[in-house]
Tab-separated table of C-alpha atoms in Angstrom:
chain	number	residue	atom	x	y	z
A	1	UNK	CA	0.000	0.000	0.000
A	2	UNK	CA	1.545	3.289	-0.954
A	3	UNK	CA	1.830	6.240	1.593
A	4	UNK	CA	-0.656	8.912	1.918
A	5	UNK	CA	1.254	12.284	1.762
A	6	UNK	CA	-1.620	13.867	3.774
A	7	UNK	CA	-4.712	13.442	5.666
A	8	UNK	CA	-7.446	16.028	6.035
A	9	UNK	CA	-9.884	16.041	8.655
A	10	UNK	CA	-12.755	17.283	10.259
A	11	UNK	CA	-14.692	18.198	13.827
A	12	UNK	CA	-16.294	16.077	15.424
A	13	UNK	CA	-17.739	14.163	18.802
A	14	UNK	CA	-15.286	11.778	20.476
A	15	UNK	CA	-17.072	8.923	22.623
A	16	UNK	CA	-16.444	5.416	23.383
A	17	UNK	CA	-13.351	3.407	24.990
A	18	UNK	CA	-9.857	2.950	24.107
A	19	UNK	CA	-7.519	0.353	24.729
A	20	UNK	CA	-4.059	2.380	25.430
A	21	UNK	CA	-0.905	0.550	23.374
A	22	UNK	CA	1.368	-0.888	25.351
A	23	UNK	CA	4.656	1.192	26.563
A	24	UNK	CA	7.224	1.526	24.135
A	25	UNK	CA	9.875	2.182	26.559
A	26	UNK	CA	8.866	-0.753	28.518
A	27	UNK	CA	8.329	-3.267	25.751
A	28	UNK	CA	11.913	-2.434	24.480
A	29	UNK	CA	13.259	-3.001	27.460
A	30	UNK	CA	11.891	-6.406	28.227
A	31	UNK	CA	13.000	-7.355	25.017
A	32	UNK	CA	16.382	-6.526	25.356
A	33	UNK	CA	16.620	-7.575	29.294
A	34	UNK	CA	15.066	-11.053	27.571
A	35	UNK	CA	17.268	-11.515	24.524
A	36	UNK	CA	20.160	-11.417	27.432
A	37	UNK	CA	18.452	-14.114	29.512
A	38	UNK	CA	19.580	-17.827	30.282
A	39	UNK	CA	16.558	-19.567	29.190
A	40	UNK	CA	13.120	-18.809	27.619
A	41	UNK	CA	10.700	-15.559	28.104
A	42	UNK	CA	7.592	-14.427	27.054
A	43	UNK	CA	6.510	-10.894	26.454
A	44	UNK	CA	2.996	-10.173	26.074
A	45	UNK	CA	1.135	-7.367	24.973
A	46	UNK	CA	3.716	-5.747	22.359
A	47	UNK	CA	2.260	-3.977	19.242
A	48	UNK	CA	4.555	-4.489	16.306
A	49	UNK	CA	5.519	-0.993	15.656
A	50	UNK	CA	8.352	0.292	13.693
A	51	UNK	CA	10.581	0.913	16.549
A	52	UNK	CA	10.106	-2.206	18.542
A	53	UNK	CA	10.336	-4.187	14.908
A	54	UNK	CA	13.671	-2.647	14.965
A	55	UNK	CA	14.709	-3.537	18.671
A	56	UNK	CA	13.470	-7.416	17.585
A	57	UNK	CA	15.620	-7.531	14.656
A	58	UNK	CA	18.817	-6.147	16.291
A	59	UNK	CA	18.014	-8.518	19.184
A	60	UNK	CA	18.020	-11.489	16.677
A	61	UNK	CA	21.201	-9.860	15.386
A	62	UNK	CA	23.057	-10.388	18.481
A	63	UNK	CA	21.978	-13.527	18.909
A	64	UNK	CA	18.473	-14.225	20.646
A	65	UNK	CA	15.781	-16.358	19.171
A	66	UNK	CA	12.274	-14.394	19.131
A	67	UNK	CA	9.075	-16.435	17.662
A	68	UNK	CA	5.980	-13.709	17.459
A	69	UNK	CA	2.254	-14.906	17.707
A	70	UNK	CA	-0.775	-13.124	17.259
A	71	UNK	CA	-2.734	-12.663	20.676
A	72	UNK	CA	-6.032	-10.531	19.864
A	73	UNK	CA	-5.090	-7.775	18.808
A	74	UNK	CA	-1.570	-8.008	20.431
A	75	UNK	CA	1.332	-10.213	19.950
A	76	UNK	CA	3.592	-12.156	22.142
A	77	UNK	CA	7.061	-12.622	22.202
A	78	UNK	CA	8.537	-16.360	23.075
A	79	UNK	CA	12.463	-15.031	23.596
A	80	UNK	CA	15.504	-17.194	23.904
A	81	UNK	CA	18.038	-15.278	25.215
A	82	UNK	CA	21.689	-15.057	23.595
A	83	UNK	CA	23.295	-15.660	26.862
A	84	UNK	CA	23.801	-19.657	25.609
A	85	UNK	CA	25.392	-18.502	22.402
A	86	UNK	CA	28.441	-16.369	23.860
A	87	UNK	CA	30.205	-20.021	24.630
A	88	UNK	CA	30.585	-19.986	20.561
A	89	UNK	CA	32.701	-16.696	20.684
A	90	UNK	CA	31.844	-13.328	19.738
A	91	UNK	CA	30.701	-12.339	16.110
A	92	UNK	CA	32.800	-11.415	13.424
A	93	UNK	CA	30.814	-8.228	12.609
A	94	UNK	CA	27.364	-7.535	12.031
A	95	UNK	CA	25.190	-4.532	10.490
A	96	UNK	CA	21.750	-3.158	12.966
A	97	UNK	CA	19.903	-1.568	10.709
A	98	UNK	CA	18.172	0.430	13.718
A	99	UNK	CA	15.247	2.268	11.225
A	100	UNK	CA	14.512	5.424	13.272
A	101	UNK	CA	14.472	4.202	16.767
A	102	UNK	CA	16.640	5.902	18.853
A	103	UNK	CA	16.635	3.858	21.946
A	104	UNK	CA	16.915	0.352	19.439
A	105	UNK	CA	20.454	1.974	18.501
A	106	UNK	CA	21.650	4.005	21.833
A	107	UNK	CA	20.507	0.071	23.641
A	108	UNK	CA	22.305	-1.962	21.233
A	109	UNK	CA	25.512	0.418	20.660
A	110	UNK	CA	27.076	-0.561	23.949
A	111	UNK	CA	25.411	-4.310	23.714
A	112	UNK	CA	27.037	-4.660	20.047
A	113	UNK	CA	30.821	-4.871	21.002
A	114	UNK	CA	30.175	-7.531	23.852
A	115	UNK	CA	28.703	-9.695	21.677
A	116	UNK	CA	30.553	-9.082	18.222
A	117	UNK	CA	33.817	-7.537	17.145
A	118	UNK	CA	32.807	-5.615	14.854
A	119	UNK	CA	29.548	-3.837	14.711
A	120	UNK	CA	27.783	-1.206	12.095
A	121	UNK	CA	24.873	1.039	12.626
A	122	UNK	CA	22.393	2.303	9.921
A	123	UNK	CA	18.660	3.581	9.869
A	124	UNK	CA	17.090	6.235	8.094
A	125	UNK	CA	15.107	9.612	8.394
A	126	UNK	CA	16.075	11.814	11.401
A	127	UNK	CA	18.199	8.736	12.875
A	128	UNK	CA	20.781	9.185	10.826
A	129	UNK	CA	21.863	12.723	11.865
A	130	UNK	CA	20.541	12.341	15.757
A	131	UNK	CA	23.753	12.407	18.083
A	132	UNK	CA	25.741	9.688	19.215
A	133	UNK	CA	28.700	11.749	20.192
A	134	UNK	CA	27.859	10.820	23.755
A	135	UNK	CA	29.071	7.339	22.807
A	136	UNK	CA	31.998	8.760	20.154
A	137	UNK	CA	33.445	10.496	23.549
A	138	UNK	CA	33.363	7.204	25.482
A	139	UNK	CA	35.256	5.432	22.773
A	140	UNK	CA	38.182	7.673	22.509
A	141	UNK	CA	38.311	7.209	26.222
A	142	UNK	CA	38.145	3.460	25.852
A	143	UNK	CA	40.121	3.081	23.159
A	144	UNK	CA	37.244	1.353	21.262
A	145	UNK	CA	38.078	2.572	17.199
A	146	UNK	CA	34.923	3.831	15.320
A	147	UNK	CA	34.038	5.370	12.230
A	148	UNK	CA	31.527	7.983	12.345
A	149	UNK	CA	31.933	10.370	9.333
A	150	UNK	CA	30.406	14.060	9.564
A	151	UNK	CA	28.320	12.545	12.776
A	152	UNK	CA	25.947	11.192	11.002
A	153	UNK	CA	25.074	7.660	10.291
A	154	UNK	CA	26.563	5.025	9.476
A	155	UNK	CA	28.192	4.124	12.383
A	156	UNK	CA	31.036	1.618	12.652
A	157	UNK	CA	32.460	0.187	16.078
A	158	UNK	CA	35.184	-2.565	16.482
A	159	UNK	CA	36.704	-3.583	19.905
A	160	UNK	CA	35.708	-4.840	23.293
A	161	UNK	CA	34.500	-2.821	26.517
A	162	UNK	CA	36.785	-3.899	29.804
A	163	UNK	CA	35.878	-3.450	33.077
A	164	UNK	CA	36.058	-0.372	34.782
A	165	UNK	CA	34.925	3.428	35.541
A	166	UNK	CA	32.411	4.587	32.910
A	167	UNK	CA	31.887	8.234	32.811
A	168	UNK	CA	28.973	10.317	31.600
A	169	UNK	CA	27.225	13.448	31.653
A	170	UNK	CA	23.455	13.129	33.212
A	171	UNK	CA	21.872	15.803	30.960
A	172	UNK	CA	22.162	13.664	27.968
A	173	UNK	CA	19.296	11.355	26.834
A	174	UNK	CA	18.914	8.474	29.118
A	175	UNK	CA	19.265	5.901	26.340
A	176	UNK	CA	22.857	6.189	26.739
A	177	UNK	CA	23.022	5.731	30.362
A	178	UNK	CA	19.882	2.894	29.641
A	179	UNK	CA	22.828	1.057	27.405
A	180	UNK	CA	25.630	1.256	29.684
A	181	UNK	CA	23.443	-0.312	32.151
A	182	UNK	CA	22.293	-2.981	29.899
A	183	UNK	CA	26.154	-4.046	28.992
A	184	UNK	CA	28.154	-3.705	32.519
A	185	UNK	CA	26.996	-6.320	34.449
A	186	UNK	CA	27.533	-9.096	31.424
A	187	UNK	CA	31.847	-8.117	32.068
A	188	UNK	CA	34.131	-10.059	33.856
A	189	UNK	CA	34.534	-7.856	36.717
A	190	UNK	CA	32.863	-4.917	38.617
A	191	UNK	CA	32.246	-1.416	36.673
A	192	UNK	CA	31.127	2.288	38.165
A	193	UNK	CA	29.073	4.007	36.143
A	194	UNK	CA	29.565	7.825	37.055
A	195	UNK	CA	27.012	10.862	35.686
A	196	UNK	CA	29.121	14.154	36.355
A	197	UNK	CA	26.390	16.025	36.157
A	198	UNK	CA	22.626	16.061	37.874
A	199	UNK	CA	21.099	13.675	35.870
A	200	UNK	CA	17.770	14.411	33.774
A	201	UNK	CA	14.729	11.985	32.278
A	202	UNK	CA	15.711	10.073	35.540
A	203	UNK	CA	11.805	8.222	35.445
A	204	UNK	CA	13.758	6.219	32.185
A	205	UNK	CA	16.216	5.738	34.208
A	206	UNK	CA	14.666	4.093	36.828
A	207	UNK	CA	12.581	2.266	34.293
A	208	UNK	CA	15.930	0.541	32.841
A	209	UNK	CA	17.277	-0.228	36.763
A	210	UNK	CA	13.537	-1.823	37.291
A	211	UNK	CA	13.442	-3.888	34.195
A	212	UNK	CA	17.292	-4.840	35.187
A	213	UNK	CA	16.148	-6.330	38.574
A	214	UNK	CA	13.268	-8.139	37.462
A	215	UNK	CA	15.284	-9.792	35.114
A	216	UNK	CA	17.825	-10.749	37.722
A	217	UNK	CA	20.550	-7.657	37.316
A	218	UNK	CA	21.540	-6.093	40.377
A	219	UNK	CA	22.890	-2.469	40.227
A	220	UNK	CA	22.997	0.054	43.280
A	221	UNK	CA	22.519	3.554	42.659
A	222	UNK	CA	24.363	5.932	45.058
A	223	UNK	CA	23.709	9.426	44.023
A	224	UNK	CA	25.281	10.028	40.893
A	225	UNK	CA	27.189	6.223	40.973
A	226	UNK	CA	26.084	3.259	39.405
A	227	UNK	CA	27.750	0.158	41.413
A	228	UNK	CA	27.492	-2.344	38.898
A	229	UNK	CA	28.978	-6.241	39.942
A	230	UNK	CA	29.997	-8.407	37.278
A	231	UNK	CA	30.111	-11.506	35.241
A	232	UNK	CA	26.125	-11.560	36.250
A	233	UNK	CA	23.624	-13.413	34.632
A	234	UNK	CA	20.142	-12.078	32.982
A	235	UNK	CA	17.535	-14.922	33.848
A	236	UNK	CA	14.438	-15.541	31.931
A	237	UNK	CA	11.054	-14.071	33.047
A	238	UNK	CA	7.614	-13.759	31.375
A	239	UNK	CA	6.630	-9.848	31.136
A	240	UNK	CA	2.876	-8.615	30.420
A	241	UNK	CA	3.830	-4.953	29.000
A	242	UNK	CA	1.808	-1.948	30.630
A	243	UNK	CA	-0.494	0.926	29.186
A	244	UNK	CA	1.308	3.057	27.357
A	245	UNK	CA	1.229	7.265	29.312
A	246	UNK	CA	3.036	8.472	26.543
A	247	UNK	CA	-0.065	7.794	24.083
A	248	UNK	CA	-2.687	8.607	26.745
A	249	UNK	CA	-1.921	11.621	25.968
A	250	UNK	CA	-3.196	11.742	22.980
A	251	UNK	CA	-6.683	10.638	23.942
A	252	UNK	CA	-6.668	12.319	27.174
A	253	UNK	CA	-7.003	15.498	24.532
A	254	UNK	CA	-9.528	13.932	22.450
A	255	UNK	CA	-11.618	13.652	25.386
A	256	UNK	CA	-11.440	16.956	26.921
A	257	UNK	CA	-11.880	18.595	23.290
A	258	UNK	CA	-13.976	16.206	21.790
A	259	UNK	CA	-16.793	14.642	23.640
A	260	UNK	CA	-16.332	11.777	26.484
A	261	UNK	CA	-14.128	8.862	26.447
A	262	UNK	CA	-12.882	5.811	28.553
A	263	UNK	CA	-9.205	4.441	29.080
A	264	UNK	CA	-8.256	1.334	30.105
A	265	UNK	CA	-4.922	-0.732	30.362
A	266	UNK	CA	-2.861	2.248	32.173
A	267	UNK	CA	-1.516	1.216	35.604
A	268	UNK	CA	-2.306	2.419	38.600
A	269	UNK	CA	0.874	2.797	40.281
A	270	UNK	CA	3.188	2.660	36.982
A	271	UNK	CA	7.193	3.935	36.887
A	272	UNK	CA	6.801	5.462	33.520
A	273	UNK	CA	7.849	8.511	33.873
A	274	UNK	CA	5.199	10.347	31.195
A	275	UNK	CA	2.285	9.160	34.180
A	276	UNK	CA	2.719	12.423	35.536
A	277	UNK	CA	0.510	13.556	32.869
A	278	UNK	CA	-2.089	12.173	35.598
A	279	UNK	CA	-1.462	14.988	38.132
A	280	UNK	CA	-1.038	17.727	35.304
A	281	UNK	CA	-4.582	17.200	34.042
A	282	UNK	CA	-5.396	17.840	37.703
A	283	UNK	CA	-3.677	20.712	38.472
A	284	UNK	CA	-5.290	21.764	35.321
A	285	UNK	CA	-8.801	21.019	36.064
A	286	UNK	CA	-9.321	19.191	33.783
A	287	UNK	CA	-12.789	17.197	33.757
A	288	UNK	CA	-10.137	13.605	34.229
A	289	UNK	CA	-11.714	11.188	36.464
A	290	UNK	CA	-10.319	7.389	38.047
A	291	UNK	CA	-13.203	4.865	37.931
A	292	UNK	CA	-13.333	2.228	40.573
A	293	UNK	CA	-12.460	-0.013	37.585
A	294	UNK	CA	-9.354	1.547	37.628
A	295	UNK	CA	-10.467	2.887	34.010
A	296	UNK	CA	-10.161	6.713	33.170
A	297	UNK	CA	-12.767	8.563	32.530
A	298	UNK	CA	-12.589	11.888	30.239
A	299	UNK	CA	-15.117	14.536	29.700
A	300	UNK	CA	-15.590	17.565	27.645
A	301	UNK	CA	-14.420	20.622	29.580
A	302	UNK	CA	-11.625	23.329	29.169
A	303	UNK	CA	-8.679	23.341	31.362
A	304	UNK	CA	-7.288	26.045	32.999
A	305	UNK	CA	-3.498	27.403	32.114
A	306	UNK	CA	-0.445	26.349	34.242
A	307	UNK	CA	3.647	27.094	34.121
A	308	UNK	CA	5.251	23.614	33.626
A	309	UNK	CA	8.835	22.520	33.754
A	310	UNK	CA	8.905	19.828	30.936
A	311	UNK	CA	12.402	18.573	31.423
A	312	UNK	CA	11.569	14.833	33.129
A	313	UNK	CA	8.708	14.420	30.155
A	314	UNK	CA	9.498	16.102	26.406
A	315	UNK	CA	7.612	13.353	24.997
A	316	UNK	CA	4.155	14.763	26.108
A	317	UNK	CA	5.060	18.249	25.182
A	318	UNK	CA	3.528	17.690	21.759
A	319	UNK	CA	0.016	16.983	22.741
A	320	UNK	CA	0.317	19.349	26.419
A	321	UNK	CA	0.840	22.399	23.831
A	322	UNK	CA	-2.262	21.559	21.793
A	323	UNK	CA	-4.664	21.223	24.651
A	324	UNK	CA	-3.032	24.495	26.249
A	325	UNK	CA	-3.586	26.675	23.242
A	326	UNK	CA	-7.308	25.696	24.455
A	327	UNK	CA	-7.299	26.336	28.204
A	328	UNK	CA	-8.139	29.418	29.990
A	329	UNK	CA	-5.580	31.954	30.342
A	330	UNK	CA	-1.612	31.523	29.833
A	331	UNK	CA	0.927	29.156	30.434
A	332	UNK	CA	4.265	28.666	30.243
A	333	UNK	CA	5.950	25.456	29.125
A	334	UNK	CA	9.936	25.179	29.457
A	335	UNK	CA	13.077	23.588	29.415
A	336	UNK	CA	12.294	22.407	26.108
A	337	UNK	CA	15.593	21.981	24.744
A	338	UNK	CA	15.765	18.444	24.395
A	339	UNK	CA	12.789	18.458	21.639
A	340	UNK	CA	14.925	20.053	19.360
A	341	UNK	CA	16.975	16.678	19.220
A	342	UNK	CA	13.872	14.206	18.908
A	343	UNK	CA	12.090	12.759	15.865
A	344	UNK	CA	12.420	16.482	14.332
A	345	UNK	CA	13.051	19.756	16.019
A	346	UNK	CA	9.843	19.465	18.282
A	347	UNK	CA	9.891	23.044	19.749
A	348	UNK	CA	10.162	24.692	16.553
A	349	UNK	CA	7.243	21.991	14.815
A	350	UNK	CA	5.143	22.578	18.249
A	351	UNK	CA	5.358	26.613	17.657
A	352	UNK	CA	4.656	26.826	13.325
A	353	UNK	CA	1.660	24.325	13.931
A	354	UNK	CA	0.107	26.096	16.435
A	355	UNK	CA	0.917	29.503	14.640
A	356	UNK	CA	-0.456	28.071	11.277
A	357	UNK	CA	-3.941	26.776	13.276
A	358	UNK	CA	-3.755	30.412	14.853
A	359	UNK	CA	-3.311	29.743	18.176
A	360	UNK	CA	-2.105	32.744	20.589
A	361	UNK	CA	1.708	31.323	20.839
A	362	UNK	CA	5.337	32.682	21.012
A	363	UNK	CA	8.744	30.836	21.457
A	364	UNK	CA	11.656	31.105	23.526
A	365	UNK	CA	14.989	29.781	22.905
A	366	UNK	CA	14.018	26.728	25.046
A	367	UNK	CA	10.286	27.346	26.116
A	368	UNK	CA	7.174	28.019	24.961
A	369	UNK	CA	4.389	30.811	26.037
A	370	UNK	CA	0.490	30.038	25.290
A	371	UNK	CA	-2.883	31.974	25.928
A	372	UNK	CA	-5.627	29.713	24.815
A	373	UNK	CA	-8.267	30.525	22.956
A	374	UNK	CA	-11.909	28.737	22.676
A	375	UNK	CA	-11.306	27.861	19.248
A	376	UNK	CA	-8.720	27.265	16.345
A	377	UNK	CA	-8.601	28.098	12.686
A	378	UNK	CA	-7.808	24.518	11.385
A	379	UNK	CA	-5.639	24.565	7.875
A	380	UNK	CA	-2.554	23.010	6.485
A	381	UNK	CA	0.141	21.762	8.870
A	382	UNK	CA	3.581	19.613	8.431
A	383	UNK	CA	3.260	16.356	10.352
A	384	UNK	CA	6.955	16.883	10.504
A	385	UNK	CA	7.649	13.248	9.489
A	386	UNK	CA	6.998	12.668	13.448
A	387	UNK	CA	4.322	10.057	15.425
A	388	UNK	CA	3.814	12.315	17.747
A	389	UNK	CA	3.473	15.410	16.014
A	390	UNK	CA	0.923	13.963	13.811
A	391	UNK	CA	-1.456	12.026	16.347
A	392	UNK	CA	-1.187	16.100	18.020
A	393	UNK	CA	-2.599	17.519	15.273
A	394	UNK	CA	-5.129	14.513	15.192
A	395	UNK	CA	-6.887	15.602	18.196
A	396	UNK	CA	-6.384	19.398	17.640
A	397	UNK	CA	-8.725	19.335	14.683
A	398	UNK	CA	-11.644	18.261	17.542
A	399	UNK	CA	-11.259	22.293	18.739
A	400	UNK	CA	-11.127	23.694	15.445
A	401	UNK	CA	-13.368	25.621	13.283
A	402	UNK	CA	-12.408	24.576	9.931
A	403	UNK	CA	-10.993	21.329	7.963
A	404	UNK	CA	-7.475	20.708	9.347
A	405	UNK	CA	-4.847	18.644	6.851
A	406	UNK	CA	-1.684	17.128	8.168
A	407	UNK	CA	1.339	15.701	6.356
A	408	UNK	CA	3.107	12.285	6.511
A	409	UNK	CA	0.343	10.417	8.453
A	410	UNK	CA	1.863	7.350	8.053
A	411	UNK	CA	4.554	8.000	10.487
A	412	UNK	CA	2.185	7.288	13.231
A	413	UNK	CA	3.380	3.529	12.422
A	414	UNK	CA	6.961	4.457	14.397
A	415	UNK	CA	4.915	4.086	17.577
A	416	UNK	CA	0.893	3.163	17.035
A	417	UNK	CA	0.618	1.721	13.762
A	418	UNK	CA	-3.496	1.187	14.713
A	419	UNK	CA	-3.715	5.071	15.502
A	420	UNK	CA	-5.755	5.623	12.469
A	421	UNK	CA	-8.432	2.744	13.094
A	422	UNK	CA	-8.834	3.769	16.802
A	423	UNK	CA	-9.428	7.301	15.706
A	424	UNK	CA	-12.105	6.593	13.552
A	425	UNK	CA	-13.744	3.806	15.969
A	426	UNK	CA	-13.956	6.848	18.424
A	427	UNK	CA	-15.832	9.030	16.167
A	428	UNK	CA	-12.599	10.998	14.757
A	429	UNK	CA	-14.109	11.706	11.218
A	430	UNK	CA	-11.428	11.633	8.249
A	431	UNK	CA	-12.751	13.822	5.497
A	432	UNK	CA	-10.074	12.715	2.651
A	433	UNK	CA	-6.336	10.930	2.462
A	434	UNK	CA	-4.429	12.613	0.152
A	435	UNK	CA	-2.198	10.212	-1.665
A	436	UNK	CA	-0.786	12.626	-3.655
């Protein structure tokens, strides 16, 4: 089926329930903590999206045996971990074509050179030019030879991590501290793992040190040290992935615009980091309710504005923007800086969509300022090439006046690849797909 270049669509009234997709951070996770494992796992609840297809395939790269069945509208993951395999030596070299996940290649970067020699990294789209220096750094340290021309991929690495003190700064993306994690307890001996500075996104972190212990990994975590024994041993556990509060977002906006909706399959008392978007809909007043089903309900209403620090949750910025150019009165969203290094420059796609539907909005270097208005324009807007950016604009249409159209739908498959077919079993009315 070819690609639609655009999608237009129209108003309407949101109502029914929606299954959240399982968490991509988590289901990446237990795949990797699996494919390390002694023995057999299962992983339930995974959608097949682009980015976990990619974590699969470098999985089976290094060495793990994943079977996938259909469960309902889910799939499951039977995992044999690679841990059996190492007795046959490391690999020669092999190629991870990582697509344009950036935790299936800042995970498997550090995983690559236990496992082969040699290792090369491709993908495509915004991957290839999204940094990696954070690694590059390490490996002049380390004496691990790479070639990584004009910092862009490819990416070639040959050589062997040893033991050790492992140094990085905290205000980078977790994935790279995620990796680290990951690879130091499968050497010999004991490794530190050191952040010189505060560390930031530290709910992923403490996702990865979870994931790590249920799987058998033992790491203490003393302030800004990472005790990490060695020569440890990843044993095989079945996993049921969670709700996913990253894309509850997304309907958590279609309700409030659009009508009334219910959520299931979020946790109550979930580590993801992005389930703070729970208390922000209160402290916005938001019309957000808990069932005693544990469900959520949603209701039509319009939220008032509030000043939010973004830096522990960029991925919701996307959708938070949209509903505040609704609220009452102004807000103030900042320390935005790290969208500017995500599937496209988020900030800047965030402010010209918002300007181009005509909401009240102005930038900063690194925030944003919003005064909501009742309604939008609608129009043309670039979907950036970016999941998130599109499913946004998705729900903004539910607040505007007119038709809005929106670029490069199809990139909604990176994360939700049913986005479309939930939208439209909840009422979200598609006037045309442009297939130009």
């Amino acid at each position: 089926m070819s690609k639609a270049k655009s999608v237009t669509l129209e108003s309407s009234t949101i109502k029914g329930t929606v299954d959240i997709p399982p968490s991509k951070s988590l289901s990446h996770r237990a795949l990797v903590a699996a494919s390390l494992a002694q023995g057999t796992s299962r992983i339930s609840n995974l959608i097949l999206s682009e980015d976990i297809l990619a974590t699969i395939d470098a999985m089976r790269k290094i060495g793990a045996e994943i079977r996938l069945e259909e469960e309902g509208n889910r799939f499951v993951a039977w995992v044999k971990g690679a841990s059996s395999n190492l007795s046959l030596g490391r690999k020669d070299n092999v190629t991870f074509d990582c697509r344009e996940s950036g935790s299936t290649i800042r995970f498997i970067i550090p995983l690559s050179l236990h496992f082969a020699k040699e290792a090369k990294f491709t993908g495509k789209g915004k991957l290839v030019e999204r940094p990696q220096s954070v690694y590059t750094e390490l490996f002049d340290e380390k004496n691990i030879e790479y070639s990584y021309s004009n910092k862009r991929l490819p990416l070639t690495v040959r050589g062997k991590w040893q033991p050790g003190t492992y140094t990085l700064r905290g205000n980078v993306s977790s994935q790279f501290i995620t990796g680290l994690l990951f690879t130091l307890p499968l050497l010999a001996e004991d490794s530190v793992l050191e952040l010189s500075t505060e560390l930031e996104s530290k709910g992923y972190v403490d996702l990865t040190l979870e994931m790590l212990s249920y799987y058998g990994i033992q790491i203490e975590n003393r302030g800004s040290f990472f005790i990490i024994p060695g020569n440890q041993t990843y044993q095989a556990r079945n996993y049921v992935v969670e709700g996913d509060y990253s894309q509850s977002i997304f309907f958590l906006l279609a309700g409030i615009l659009g009508g009334e909706l219910n959520i299931e399959g979020l946790a109550e008392k979930s580590s993801q980091g992005d389930a703070v978007v729970m208390r922000l809909m209160r402290e916005m007043e938001a019309d957000v309710r808990i069932q005693a089903d544990k469900s959520i309900q949603v209701k039509k209403s319009r939220p008032k504005g509030i000043a939010i620090d973004c830096n522990e949750f960029p991925d919701l910025v996307p959708a938070l923007a949209v509903l505040l150019a609704f609220a009452l009165g102004k807000s103030h969203l900042t320390n935005l800086g790290r969208l500017k290094i995500k599937e496209s420059d988020r900030l800047e796609a965030v402010y010209q969509n918002l300007k181009a539907l005509g909401a009240d909005v102005e930038r900063g270097e690194d925030d944003l300022t919003i005064i909501g208005k009742e309604h939008l324009s609608g129009g043309l807007v670039s979907g950036w090439n970016d999941h998130r950016m599109v499913m946004s604009m998705a729900m903004a249409v539910l607040g505007c006046e007119k038709r809005l159209t929106v670029t490069d739908p199809d990139s909604v498959s990176k994360s939700y690849p049913e986005f479309w077919q939930d939208y439209q079993m909840l009422g979200g009315k598609i006037y045309e797909w442009n297939m130009g």
